PDB file of C-alpha atoms in Angstrom:
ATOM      1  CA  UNK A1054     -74.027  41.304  -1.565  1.00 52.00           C
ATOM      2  CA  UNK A1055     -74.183  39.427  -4.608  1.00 57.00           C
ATOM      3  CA  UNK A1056     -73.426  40.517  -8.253  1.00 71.00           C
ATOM      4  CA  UNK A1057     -73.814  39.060 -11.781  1.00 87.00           C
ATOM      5  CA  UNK A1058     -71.520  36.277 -12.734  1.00 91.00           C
ATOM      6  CA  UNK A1059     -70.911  35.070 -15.691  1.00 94.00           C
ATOM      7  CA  UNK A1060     -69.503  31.725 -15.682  1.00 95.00           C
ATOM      8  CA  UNK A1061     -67.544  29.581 -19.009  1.00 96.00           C
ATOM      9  CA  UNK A1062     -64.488  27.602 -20.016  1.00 98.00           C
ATOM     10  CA  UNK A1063     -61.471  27.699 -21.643  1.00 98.00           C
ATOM     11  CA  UNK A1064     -59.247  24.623 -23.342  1.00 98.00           C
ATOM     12  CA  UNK A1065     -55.721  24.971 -22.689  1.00 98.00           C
ATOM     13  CA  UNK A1066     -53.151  22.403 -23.379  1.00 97.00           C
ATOM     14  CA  UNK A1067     -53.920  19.922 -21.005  1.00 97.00           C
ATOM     15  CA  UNK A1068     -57.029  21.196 -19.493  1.00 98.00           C
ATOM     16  CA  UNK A1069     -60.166  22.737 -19.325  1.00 98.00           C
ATOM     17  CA  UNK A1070     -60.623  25.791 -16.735  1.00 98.00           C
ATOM     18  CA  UNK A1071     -63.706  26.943 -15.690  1.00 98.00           C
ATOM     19  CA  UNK A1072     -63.615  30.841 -14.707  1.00 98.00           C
ATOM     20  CA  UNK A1073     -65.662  33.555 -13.905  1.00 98.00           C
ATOM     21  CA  UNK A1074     -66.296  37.216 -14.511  1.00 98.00           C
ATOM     22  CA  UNK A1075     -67.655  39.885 -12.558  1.00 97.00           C
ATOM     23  CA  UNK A1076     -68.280  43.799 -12.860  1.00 95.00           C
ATOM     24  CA  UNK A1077     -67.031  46.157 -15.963  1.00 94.00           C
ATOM     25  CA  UNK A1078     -63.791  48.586 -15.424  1.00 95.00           C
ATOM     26  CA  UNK A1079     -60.470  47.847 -15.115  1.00 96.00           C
ATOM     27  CA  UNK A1080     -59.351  44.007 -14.868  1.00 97.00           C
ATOM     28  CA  UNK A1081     -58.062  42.203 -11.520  1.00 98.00           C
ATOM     29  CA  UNK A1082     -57.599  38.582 -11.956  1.00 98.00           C
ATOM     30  CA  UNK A1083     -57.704  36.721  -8.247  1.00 98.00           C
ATOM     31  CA  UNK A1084     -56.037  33.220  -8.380  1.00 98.00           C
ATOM     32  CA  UNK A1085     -55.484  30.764  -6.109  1.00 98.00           C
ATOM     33  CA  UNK A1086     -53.848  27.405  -5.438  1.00 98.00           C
ATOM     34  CA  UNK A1087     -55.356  25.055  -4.269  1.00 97.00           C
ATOM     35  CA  UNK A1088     -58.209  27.424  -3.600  1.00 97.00           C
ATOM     36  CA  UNK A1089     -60.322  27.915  -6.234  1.00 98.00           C
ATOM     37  CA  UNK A1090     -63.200  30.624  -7.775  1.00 98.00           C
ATOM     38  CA  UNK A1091     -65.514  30.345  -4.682  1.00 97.00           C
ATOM     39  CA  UNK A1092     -62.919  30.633  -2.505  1.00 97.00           C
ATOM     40  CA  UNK A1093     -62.805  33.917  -3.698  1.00 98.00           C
ATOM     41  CA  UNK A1094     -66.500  34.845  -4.281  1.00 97.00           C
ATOM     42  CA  UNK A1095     -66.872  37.938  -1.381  1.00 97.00           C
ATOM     43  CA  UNK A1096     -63.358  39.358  -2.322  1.00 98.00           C
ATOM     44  CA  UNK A1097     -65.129  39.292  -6.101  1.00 97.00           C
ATOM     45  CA  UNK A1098     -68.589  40.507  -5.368  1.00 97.00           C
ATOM     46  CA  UNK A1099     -67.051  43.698  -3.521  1.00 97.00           C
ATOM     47  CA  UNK A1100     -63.902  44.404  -6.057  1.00 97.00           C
ATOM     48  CA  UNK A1101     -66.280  44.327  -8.949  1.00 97.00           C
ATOM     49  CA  UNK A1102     -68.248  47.579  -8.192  1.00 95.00           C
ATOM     50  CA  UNK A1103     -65.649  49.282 -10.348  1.00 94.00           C
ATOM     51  CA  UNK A1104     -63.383  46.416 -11.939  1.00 96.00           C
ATOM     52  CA  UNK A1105     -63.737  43.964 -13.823  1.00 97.00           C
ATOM     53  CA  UNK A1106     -62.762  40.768 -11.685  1.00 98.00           C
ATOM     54  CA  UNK A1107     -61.545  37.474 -13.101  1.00 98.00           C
ATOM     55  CA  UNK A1108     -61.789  34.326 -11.200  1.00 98.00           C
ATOM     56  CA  UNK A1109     -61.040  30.421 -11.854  1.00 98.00           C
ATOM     57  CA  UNK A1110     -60.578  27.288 -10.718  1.00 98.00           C
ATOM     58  CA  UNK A1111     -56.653  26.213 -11.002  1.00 98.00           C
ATOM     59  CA  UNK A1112     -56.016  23.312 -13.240  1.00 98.00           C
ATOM     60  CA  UNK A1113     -56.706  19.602 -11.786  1.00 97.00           C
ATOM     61  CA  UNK A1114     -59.243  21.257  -9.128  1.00 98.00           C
ATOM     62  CA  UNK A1115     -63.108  21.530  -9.114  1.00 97.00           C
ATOM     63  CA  UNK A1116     -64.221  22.438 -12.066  1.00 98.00           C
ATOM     64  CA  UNK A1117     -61.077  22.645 -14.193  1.00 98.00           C
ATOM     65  CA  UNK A1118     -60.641  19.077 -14.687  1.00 97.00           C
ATOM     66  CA  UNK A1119     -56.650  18.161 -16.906  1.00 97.00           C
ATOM     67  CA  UNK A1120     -56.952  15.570 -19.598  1.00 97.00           C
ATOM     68  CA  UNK A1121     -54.759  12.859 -17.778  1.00 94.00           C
ATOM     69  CA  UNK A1122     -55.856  12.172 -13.699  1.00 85.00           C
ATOM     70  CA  UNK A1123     -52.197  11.702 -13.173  1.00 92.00           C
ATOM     71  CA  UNK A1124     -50.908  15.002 -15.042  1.00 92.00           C
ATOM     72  CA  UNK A1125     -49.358  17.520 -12.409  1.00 96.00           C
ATOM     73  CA  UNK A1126     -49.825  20.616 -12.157  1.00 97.00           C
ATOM     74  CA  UNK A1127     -47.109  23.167 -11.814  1.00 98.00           C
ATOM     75  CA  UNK A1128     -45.860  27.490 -11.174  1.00 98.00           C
ATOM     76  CA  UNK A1129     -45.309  27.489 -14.851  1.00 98.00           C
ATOM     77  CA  UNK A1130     -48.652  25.652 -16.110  1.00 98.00           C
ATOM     78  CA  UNK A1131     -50.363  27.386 -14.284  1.00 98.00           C
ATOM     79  CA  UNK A1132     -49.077  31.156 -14.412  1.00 98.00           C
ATOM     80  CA  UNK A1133     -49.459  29.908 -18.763  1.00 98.00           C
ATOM     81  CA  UNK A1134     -52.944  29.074 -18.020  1.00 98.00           C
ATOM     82  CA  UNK A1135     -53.671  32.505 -15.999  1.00 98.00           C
ATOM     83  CA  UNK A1136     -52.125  34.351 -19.363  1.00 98.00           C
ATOM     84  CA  UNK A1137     -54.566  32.220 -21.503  1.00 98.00           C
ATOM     85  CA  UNK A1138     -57.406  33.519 -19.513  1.00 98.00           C
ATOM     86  CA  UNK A1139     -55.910  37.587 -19.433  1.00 98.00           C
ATOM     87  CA  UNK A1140     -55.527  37.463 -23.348  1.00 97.00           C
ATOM     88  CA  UNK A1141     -58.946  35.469 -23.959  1.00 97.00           C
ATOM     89  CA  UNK A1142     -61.142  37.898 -21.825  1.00 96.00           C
ATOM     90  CA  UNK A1143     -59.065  41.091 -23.796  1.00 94.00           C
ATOM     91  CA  UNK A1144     -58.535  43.336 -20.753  1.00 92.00           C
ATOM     92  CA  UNK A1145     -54.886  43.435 -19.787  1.00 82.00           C
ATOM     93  CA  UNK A1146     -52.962  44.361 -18.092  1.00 96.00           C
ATOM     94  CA  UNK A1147     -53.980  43.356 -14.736  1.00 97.00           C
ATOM     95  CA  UNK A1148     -53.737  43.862 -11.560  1.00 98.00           C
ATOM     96  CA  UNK A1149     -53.649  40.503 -10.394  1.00 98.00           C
ATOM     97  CA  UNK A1150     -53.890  39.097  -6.604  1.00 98.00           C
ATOM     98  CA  UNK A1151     -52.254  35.542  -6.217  1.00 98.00           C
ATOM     99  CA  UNK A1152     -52.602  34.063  -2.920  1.00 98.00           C
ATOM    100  CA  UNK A1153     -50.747  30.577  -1.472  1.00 98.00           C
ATOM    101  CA  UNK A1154     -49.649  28.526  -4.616  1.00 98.00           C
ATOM    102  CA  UNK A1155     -51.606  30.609  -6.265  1.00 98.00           C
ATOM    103  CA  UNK A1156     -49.177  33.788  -5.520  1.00 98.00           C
ATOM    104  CA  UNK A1157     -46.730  31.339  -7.041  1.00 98.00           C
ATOM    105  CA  UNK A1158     -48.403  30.894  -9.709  1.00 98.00           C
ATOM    106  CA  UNK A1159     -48.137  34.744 -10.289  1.00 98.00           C
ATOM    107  CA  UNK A1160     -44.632  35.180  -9.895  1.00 98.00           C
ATOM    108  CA  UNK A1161     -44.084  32.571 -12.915  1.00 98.00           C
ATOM    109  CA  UNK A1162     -46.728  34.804 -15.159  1.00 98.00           C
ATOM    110  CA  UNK A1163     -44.288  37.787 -14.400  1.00 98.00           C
ATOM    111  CA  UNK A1164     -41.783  35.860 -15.656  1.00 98.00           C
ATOM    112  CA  UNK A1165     -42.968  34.695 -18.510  1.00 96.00           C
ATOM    113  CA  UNK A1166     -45.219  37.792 -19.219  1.00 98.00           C
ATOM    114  CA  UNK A1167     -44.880  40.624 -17.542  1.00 98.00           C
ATOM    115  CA  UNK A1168     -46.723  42.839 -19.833  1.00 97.00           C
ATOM    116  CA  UNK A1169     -50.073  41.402 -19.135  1.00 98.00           C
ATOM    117  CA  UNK A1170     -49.633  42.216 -15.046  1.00 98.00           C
ATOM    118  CA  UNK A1171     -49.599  45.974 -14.434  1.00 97.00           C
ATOM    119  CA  UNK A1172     -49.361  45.413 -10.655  1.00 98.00           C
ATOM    120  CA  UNK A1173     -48.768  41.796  -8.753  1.00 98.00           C
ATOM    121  CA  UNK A1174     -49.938  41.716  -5.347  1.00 98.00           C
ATOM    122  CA  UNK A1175     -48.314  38.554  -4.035  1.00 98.00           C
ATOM    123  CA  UNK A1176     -49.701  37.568  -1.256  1.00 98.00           C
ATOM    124  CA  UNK A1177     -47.974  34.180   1.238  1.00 98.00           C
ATOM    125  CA  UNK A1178     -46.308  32.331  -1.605  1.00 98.00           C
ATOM    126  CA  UNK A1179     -44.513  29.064  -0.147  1.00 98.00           C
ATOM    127  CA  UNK A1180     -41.964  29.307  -1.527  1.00 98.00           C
ATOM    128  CA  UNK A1181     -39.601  26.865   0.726  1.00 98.00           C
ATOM    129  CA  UNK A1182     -36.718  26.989  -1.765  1.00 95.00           C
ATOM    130  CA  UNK A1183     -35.944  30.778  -0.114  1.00 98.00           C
ATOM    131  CA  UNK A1184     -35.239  29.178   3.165  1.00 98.00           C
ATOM    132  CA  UNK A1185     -31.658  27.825   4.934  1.00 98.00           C
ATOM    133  CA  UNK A1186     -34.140  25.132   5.930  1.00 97.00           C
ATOM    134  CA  UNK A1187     -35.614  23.855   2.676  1.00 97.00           C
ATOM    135  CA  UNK A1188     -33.890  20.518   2.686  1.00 97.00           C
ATOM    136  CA  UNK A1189     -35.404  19.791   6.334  1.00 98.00           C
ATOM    137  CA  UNK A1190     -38.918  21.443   4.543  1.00 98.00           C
ATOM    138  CA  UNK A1191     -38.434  19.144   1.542  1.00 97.00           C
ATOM    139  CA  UNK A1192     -38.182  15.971   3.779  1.00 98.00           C
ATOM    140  CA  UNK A1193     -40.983  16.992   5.692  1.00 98.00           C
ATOM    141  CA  UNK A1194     -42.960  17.623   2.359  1.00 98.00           C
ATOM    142  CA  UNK A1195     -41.941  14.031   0.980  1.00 98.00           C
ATOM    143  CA  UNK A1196     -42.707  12.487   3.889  1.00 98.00           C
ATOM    144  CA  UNK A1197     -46.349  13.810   4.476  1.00 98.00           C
ATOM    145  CA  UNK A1198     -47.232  13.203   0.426  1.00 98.00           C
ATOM    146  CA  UNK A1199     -46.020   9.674   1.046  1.00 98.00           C
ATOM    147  CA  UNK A1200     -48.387   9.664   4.378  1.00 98.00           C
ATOM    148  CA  UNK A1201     -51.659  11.058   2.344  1.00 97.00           C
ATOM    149  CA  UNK A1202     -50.417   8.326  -0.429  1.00 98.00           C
ATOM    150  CA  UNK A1203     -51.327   5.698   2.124  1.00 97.00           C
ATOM    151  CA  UNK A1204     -54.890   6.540   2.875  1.00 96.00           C
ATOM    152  CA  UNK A1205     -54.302   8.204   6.182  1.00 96.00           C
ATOM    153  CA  UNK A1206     -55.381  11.643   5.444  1.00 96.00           C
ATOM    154  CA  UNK A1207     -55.645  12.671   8.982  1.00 96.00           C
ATOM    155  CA  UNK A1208     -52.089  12.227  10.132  1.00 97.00           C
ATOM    156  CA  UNK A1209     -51.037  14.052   6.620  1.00 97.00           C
ATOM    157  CA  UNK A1210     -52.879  17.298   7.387  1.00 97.00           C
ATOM    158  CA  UNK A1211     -51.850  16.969  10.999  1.00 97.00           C
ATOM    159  CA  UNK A1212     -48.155  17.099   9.642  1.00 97.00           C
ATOM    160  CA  UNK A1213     -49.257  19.874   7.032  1.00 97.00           C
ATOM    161  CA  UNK A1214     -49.930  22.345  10.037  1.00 97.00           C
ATOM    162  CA  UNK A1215     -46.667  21.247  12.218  1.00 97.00           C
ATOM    163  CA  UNK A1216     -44.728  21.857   8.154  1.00 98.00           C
ATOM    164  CA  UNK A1217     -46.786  25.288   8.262  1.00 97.00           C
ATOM    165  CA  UNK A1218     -46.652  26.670  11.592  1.00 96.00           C
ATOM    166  CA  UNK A1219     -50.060  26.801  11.980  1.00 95.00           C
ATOM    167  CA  UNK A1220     -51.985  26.701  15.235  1.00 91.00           C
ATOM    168  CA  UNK A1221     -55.766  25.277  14.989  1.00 91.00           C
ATOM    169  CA  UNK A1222     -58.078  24.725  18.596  1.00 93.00           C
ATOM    170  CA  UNK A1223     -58.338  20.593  18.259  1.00 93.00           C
ATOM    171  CA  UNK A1224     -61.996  20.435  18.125  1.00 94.00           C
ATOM    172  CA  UNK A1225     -61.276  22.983  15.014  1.00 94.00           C
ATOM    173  CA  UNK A1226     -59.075  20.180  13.045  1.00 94.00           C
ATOM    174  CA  UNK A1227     -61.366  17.324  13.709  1.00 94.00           C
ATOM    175  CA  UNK A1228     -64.383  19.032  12.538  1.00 92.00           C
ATOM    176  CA  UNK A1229     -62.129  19.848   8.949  1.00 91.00           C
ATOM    177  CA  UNK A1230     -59.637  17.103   8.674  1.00 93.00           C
ATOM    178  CA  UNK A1231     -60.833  14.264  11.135  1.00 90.00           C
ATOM    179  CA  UNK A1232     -62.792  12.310   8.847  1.00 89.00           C
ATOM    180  CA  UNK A1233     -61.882  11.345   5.404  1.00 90.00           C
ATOM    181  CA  UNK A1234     -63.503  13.870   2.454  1.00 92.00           C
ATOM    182  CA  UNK A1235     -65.921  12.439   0.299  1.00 94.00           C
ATOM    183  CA  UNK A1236     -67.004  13.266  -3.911  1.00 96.00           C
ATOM    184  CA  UNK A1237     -65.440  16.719  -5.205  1.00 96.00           C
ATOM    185  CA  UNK A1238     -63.470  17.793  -2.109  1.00 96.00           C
ATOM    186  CA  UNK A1239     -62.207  14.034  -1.769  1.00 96.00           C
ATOM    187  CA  UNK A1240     -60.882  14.386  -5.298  1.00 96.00           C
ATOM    188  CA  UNK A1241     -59.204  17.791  -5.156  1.00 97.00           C
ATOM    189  CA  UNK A1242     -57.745  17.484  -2.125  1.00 97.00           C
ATOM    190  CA  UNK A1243     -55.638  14.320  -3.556  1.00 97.00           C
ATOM    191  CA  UNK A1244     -54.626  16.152  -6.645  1.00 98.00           C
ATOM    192  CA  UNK A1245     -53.430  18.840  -4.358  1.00 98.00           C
ATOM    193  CA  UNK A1246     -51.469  16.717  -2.095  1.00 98.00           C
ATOM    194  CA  UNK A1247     -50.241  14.005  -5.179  1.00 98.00           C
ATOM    195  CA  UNK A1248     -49.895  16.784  -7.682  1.00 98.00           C
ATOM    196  CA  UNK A1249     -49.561  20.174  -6.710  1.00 98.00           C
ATOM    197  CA  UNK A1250     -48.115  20.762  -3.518  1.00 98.00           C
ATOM    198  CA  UNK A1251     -44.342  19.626  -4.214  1.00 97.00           C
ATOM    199  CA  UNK A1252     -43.455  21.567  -7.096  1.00 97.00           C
ATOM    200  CA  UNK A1253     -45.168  24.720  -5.718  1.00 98.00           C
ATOM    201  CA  UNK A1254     -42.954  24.823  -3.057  1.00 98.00           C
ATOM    202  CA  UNK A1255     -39.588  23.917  -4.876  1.00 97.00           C
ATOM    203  CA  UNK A1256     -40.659  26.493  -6.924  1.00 98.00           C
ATOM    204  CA  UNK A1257     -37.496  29.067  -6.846  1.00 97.00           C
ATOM    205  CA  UNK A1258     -38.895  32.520  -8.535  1.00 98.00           C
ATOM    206  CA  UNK A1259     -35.826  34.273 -11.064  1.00 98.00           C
ATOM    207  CA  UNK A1260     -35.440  37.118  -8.825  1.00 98.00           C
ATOM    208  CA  UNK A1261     -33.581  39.223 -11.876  1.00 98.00           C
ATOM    209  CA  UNK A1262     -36.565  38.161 -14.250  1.00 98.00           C
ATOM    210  CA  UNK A1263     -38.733  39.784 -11.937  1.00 98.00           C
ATOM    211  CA  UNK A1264     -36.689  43.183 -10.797  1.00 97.00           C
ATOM    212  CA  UNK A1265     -36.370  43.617 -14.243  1.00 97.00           C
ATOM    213  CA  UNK A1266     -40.114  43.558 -15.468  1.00 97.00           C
ATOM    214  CA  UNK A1267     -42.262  46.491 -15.841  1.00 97.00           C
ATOM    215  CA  UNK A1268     -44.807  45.067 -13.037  1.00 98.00           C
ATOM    216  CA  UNK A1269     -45.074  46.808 -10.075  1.00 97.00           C
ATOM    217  CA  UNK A1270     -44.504  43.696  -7.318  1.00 98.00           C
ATOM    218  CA  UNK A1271     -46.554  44.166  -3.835  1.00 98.00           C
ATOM    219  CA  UNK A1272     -45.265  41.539  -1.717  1.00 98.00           C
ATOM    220  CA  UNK A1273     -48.192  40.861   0.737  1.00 98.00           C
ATOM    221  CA  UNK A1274     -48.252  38.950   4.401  1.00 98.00           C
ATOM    222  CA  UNK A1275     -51.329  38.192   6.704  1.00 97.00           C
ATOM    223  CA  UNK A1276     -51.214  40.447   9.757  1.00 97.00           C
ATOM    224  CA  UNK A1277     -51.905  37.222  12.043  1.00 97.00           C
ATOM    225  CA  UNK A1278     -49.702  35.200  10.025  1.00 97.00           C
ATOM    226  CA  UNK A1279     -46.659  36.141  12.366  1.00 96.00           C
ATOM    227  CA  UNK A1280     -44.444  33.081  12.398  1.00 95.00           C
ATOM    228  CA  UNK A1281     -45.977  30.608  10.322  1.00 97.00           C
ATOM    229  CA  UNK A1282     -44.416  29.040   7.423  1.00 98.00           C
ATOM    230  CA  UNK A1283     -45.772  31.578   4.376  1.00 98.00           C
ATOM    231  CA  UNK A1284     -44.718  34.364   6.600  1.00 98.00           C
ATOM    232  CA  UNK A1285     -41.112  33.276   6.540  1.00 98.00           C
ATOM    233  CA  UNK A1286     -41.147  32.529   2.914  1.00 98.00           C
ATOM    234  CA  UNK A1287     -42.748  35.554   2.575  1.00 98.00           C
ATOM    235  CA  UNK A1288     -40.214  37.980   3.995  1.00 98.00           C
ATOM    236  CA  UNK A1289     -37.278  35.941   2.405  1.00 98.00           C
ATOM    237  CA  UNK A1290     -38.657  36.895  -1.184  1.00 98.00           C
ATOM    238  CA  UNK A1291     -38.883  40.719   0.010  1.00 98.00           C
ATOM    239  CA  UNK A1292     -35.822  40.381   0.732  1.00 98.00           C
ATOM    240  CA  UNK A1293     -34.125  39.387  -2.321  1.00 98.00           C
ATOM    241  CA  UNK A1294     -36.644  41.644  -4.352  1.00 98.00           C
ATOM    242  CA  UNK A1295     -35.600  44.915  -1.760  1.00 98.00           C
ATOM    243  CA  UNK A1296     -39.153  45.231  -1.096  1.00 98.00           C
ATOM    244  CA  UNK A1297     -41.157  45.611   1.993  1.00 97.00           C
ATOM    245  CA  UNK A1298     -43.485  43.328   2.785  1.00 98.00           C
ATOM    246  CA  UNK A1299     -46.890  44.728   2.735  1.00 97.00           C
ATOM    247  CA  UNK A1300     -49.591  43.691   5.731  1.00 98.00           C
ATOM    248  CA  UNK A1301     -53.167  42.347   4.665  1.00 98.00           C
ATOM    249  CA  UNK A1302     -55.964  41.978   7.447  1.00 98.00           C
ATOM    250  CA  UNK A1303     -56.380  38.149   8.368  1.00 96.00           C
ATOM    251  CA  UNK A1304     -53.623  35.042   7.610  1.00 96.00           C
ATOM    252  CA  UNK A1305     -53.193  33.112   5.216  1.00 96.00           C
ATOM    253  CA  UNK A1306     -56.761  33.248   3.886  1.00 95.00           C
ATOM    254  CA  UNK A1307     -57.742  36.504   4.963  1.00 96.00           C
ATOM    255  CA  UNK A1308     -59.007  36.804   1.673  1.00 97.00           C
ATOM    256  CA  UNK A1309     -61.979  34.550   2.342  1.00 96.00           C
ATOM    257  CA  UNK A1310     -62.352  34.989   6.213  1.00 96.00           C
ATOM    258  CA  UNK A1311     -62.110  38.745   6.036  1.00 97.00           C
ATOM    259  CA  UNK A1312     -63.401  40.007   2.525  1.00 97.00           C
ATOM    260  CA  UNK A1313     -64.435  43.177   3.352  1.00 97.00           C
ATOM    261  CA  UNK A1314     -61.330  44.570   5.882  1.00 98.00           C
ATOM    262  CA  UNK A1315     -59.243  42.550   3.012  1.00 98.00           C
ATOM    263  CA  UNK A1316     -60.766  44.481  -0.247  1.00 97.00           C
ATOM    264  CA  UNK A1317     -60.572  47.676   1.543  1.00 97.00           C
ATOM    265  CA  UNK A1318     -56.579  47.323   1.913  1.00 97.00           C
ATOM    266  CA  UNK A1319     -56.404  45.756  -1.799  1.00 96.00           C
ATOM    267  CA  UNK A1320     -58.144  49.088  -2.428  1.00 95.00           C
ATOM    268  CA  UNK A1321     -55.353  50.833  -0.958  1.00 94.00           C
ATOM    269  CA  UNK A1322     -52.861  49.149  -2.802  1.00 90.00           C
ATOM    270  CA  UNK A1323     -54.395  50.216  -5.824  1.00 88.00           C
ATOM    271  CA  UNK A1324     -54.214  53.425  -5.306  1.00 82.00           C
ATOM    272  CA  UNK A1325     -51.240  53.681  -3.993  1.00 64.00           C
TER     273      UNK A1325
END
């Protein structure tokens, strides 16, 4: 299923970002990072039935190109990018669904505005600063950037899954990571990796910011993701916030591997 789409730009200070709308009703924004609007394109198609649903590509990826290559691209740029796009389309609040950095990027727009979010479903932010590990995590971090740096993309991801937890069949990896990307995905997986990645996970959210703001805060965990990095991080920033954690069907992209089992239990949230 397939709806209408209506696809445009926006200049912000020190970008461009491409976005997309969907649907008429109330407004859910879904954000990612480094995932961007196709990523979440069958999450979108269902949701906007009955909502209007706001998508984009994050600043310095795909189609949201930054003015300067070697600008990075941070929580706080980006959660004043995602209010640029609520205020511009004239529909807040928002439920808004932030998944990965992208869930990071949400808990700075609380932050900074929490009356444009009327619920924030954060789902797996890595947030490594919420660990008794993080210095080990930092290291890691450093040390695979500085590996990608060199050229040798394949040993970088392969040290991305052992940072993450995450278990892929080997024949998997090789078919997504074995061989250098080329064009669009080549570029945007280097700004990810040289721009994006470290200060997404030193990110450390302002817990009494965020008790404190009118949003209601769903904190939100893959079902599969049992053990894995954004699990952890997860349940560490329940913690602090007295929440619990709230299970989504999938892991860490259930969002774009599950759509429909996934929209059903965003569903739920909504009406809870």
């Amino acid at each position: 299923m397939t709806t209408l789409t209506t696809a445009t730009t926006l200049d912000v200070p020190g970008a461009r970002l491409h976005y997309e709308l969907r649907g008429t009703g109330p407004l859910i924004v879904l954000a990612g990072a480094p995932m961007d609007a196709t990523s979440f394109a069958p999450l979108a198609d269902l949701l906007a039935t009955d909502h209007t649903v706001l998508t984009t590509d994050p600043r310095g990826i795909n189609r949201s190109p930054v003015d300067h290559p070697d600008q990075d691209s941070t929580p706080v740029d980006r959660a004043a990018d995602l209010a640029a796009l609520i205020r511009h389309v004239d529909a807040g609040p928002a439920t808004v669904l932030g998944s990965s950095g992208g869930a990071v990027s949400l808990l700075a727009l609380v932050e900074r505005d929490p009356e444009l979010v009327r619920t924030a479903i954060v789902h797996e932010p890595p947030l490594d600063e919420l660990l008794p590990d993080h210095a080990d995590l930092y290291e890691k971090t450093e040390r695979m950037i500085a590996t990608y740096l060199t050229g040798d993309t394949r040993s970088a991801w392969q040290q991305f899954m052992v940072i993450g937890n995450l278990q892929m069949p080997d024949e998997v990896f090789e078919m997504f990571f074995g061989s250098p990307r080329e064009g669009q995905a080549a570029a945007d997986e280097h700004f990810q990796f040289a721009h994006m990645i470290r200060h997404t996970v030193r990110f450390r959210p302002n817990i009494d910011a965020l008790t404190a703001a009118p949003t209601r805060l769903v904190i939100g965990i893959g079902a599969e993701s049992t053990g894995q990095l954004c699990d952890r991080t997860s349940r560490a920033l329940a913690d602090l916030l007295g929440l619990e954690p709230t299970l989504f069907p999938g892991d860490h992209i259930g969002f774009a591997e599950q759509p429909e089992a996934f929209g059903v239990r965003l569903r739920e949230m909504l009406g809870a």
